[in-house]
Short mmCIF file of C-alpha atoms in Angstrom, two decimals:
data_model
loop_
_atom_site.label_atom_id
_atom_site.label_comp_id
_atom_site.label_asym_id
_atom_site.label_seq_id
_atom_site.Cartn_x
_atom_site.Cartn_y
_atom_site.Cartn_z
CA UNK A 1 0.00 0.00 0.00
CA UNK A 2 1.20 3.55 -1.06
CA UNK A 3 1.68 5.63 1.92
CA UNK A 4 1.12 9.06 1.78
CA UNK A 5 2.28 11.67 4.21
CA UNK A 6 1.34 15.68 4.58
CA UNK A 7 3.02 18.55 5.69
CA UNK A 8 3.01 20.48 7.59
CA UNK A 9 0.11 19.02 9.95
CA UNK A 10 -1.14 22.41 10.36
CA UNK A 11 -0.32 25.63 8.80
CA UNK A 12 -1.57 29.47 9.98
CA UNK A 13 -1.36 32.24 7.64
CA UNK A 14 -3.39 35.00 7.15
CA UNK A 15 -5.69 36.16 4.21
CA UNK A 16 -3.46 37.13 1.25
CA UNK A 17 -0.70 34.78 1.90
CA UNK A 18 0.54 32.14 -0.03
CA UNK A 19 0.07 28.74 1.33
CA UNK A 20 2.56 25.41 0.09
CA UNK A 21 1.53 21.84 1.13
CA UNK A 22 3.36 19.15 0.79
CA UNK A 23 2.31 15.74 0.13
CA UNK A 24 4.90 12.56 -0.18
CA UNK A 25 4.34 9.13 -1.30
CA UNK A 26 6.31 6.37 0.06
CA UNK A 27 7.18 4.93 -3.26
CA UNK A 28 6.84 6.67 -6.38
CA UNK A 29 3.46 7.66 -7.91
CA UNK A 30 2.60 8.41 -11.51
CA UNK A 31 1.96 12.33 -11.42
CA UNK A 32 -0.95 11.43 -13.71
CA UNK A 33 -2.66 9.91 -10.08
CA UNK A 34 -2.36 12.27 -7.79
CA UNK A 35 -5.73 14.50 -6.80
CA UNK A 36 -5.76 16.62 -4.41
CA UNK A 37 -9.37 17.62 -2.80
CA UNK A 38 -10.67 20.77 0.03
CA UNK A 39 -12.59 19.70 3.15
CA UNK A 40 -14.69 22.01 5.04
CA UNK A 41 -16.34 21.56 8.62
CA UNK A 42 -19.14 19.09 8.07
CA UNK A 43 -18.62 18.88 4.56
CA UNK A 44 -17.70 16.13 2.18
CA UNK A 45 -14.33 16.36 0.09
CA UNK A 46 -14.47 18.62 -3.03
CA UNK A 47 -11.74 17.67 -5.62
CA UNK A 48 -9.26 20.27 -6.52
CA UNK A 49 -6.70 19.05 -8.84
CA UNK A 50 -6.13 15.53 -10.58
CA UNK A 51 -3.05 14.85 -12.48
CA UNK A 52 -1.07 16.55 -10.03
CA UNK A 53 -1.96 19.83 -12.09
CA UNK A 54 -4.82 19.66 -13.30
CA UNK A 55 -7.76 21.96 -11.78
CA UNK A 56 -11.22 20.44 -11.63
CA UNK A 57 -14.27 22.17 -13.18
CA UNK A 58 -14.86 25.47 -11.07
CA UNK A 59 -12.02 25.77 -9.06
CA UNK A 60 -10.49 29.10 -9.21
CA UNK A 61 -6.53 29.66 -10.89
CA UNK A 62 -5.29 30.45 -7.53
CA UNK A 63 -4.95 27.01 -6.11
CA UNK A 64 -1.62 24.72 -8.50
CA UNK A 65 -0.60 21.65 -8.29
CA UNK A 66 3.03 20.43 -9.42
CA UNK A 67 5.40 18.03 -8.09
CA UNK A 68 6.98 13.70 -9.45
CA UNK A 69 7.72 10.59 -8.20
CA UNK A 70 7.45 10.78 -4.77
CA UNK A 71 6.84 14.82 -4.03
CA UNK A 72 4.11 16.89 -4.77
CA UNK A 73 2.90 20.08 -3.96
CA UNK A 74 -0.86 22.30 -3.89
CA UNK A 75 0.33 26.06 -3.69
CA UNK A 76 -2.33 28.43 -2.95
CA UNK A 77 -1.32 31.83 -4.08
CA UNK A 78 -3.27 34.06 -2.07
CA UNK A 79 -5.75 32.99 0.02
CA UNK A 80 -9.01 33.61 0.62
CA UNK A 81 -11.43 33.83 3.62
CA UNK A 82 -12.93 30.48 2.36
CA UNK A 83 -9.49 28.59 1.58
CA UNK A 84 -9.18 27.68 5.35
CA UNK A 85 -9.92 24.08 5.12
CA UNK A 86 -8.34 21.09 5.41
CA UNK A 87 -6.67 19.81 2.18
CA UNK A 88 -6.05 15.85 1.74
CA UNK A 89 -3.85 14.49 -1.63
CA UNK A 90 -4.57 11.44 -2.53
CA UNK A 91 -2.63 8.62 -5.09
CA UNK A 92 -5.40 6.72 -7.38
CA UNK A 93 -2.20 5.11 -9.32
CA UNK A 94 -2.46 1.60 -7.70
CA UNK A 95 -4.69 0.35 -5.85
CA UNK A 96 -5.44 0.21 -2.65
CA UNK A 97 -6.33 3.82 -3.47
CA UNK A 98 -4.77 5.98 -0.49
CA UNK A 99 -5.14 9.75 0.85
CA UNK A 100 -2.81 11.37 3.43
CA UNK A 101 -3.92 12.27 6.55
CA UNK A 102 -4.50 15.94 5.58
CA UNK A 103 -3.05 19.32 6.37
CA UNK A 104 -5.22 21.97 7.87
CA UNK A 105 -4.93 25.61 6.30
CA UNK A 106 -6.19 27.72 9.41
CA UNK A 107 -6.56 31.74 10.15
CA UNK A 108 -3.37 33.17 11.86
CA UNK B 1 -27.34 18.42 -11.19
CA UNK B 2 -26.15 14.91 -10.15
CA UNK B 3 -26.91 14.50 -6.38
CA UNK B 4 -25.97 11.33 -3.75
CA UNK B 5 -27.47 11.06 -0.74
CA UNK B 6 -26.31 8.48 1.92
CA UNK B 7 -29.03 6.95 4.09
CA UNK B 8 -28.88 4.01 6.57
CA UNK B 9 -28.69 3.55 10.67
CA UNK B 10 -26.55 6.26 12.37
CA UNK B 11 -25.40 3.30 15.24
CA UNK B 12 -24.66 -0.57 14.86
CA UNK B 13 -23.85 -2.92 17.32
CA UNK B 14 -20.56 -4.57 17.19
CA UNK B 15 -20.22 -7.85 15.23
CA UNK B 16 -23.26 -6.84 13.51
CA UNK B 17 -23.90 -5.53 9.73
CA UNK B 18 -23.65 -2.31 8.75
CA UNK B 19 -25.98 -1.35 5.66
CA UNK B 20 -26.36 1.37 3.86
CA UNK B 21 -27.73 3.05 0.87
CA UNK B 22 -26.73 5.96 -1.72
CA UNK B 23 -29.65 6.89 -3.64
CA UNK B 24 -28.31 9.13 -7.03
CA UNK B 25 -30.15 12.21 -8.62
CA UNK B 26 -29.82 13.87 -11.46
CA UNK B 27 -27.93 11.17 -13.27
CA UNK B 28 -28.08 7.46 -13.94
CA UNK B 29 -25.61 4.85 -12.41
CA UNK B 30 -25.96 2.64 -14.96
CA UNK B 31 -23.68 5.06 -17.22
CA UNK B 32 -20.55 3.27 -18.44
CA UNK B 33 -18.40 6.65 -18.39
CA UNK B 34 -18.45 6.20 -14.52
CA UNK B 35 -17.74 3.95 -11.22
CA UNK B 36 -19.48 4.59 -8.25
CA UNK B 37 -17.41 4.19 -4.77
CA UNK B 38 -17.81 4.19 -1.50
CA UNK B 39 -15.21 6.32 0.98
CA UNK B 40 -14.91 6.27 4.77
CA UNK B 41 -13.63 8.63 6.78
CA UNK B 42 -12.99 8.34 10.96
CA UNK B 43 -13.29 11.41 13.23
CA UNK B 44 -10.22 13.75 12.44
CA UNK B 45 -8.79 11.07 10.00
CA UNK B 46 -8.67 11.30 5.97
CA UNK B 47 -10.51 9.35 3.94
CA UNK B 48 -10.06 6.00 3.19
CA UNK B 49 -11.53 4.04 -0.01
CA UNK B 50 -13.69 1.16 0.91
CA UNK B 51 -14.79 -0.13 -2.89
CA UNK B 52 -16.14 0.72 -6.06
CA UNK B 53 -18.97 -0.82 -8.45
CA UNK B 54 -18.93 -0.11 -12.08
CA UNK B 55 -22.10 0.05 -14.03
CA UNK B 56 -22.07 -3.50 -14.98
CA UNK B 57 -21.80 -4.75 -11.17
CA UNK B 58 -17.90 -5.31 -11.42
CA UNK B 59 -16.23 -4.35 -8.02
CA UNK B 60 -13.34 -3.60 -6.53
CA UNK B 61 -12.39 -3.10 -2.85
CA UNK B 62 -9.93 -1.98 -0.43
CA UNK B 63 -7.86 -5.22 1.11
CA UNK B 64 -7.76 -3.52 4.59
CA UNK B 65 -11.64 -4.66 4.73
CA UNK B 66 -10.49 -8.21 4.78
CA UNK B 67 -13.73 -9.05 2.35
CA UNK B 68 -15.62 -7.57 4.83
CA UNK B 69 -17.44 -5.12 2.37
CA UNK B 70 -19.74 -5.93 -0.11
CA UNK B 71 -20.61 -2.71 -2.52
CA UNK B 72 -23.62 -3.21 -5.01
CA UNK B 73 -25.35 -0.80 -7.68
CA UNK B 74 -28.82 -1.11 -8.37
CA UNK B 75 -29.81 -0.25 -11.59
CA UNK B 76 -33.36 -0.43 -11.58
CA UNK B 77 -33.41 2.16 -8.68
CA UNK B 78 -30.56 4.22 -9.59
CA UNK B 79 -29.00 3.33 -6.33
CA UNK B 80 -25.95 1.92 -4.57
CA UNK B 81 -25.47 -0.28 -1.38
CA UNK B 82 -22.83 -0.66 1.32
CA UNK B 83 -23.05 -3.92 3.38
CA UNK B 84 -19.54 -4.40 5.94
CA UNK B 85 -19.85 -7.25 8.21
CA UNK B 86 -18.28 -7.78 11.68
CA UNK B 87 -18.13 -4.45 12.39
CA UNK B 88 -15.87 -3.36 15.19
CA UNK B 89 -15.71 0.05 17.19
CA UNK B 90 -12.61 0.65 14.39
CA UNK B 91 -15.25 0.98 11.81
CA UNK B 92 -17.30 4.70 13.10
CA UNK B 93 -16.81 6.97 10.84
CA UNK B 94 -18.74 9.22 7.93
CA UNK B 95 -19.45 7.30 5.11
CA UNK B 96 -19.59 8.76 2.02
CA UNK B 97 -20.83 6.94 -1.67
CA UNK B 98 -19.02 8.93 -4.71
CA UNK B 99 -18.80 8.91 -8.41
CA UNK B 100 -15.47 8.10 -10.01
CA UNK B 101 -13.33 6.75 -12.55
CA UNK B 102 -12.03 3.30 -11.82
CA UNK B 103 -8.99 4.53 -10.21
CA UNK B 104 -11.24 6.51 -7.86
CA UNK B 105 -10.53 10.11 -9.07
CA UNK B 106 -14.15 11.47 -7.32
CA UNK B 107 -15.42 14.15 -8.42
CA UNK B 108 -19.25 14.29 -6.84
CA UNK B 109 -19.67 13.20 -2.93
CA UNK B 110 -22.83 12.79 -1.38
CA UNK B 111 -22.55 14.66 2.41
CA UNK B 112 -22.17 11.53 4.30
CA UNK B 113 -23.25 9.98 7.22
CA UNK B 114 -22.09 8.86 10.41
CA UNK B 115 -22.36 5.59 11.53
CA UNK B 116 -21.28 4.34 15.04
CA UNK B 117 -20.31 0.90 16.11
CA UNK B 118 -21.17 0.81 19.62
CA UNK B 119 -23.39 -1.47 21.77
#
């Protein structure tokens, strides 16, 4: 099973800043596989970004995705009052299908 | 607008069965373009993939269940089903039914629900 770990476990910024998460695989993924989905209170997952880059339907040009192998990053350029959320990436390149455990975006 | 909606008994008893149901708006399952999965998710954990149905009834699950899980899609009521046997206090969490690709790239999530395993 593909392990995949987030960091950091928490990060505080403030409106405007940029945020960079970090999600690593414990054996190499095929960027095609990687998503990467937003997770309010009480709310189910909303995909992001597949393909490592690739923004889903709706989802505004501030929020990227890049990254290989092993290492891949969401960048959120500047945030916004609804960005604070928890972000999760997940691998859907072999199965069992994994996500990490998450890294929470919060207000500073 | 394709909608799921997750429906079934908030609280099971250990060892029992826990069932449950996604019934799917604004869209038909029995689409070939898509797969249909089901996704747990344990307080303050991330998700976790249970299984996934195609349109045809082909299915595909998670190891980790130990062939606990049984997922089925029913065509004639546009719907899907959840069964997990044996459940075990490890088992509470939201569960949420999805539509996919057969890698489980999900792009529409019902809200959930949360189901307790406690006597």
């Amino acid at each position: 099973e593909i392990v995949l770990t987030q960091s950091p476990g928490t990060l505080s910024l403030s409106p405007g800043e940029r945020a960079t998460l970090s999600c690593r695989a414990s054996q190499s993924v095929s960027s095609t596989y990687i998503a990467w989905y937003q997770q309010k209170p009480g709310q189910a997952p909303r995909l992001l970004i597949s393909g490592a880059s690739s923004r889903a339907t709706g989802i505004p040009d501030r929020f990227s995705g890049s990254g290989s192998e092993t290492d891949f990053t969401l960048i959120i350029t500047r945030l916004e009052p609804e960005d604070f959320a928890v972000y999760y990436c997940q691998q859907y390149d072999v199965s069992p299908f994994t996500f990490g455990p998450g890294t929470k975006v919060e207000i500073k | 607008q394709l909608q799921l909606q997750e429906s079934g008994p908030g609280l099971v008893k250990p060892s029992e069965t826990l069932s449950l149901t996604c019934s799917v708006s604004g869209g038909t399952i029995s689409s070939s373009r898509y797969f249909w999965a089901w996704v747990r998710q344990p307080p303050g954990k991330g998700p976790e993939w249970i299984g996934t149905v195609s349109y045809s009834g082909s299915t595909y699950y998670n190891p980790s269940l130990q062939s606990r899980g049984t997922v089925y899609a029913d065509r004639s009521k546009n719907r899907l089903s959840l069964r997990l046997s044996s459940v075990a206090a490890a088992d509470t969490a939201i569960y949420y039914c999805a539509r996919g690709d057969l890698r489980a790239l999900l792009d529409y999530w019902g809200p959930g629900i949360l189901v307790t395993v406690s006597s």
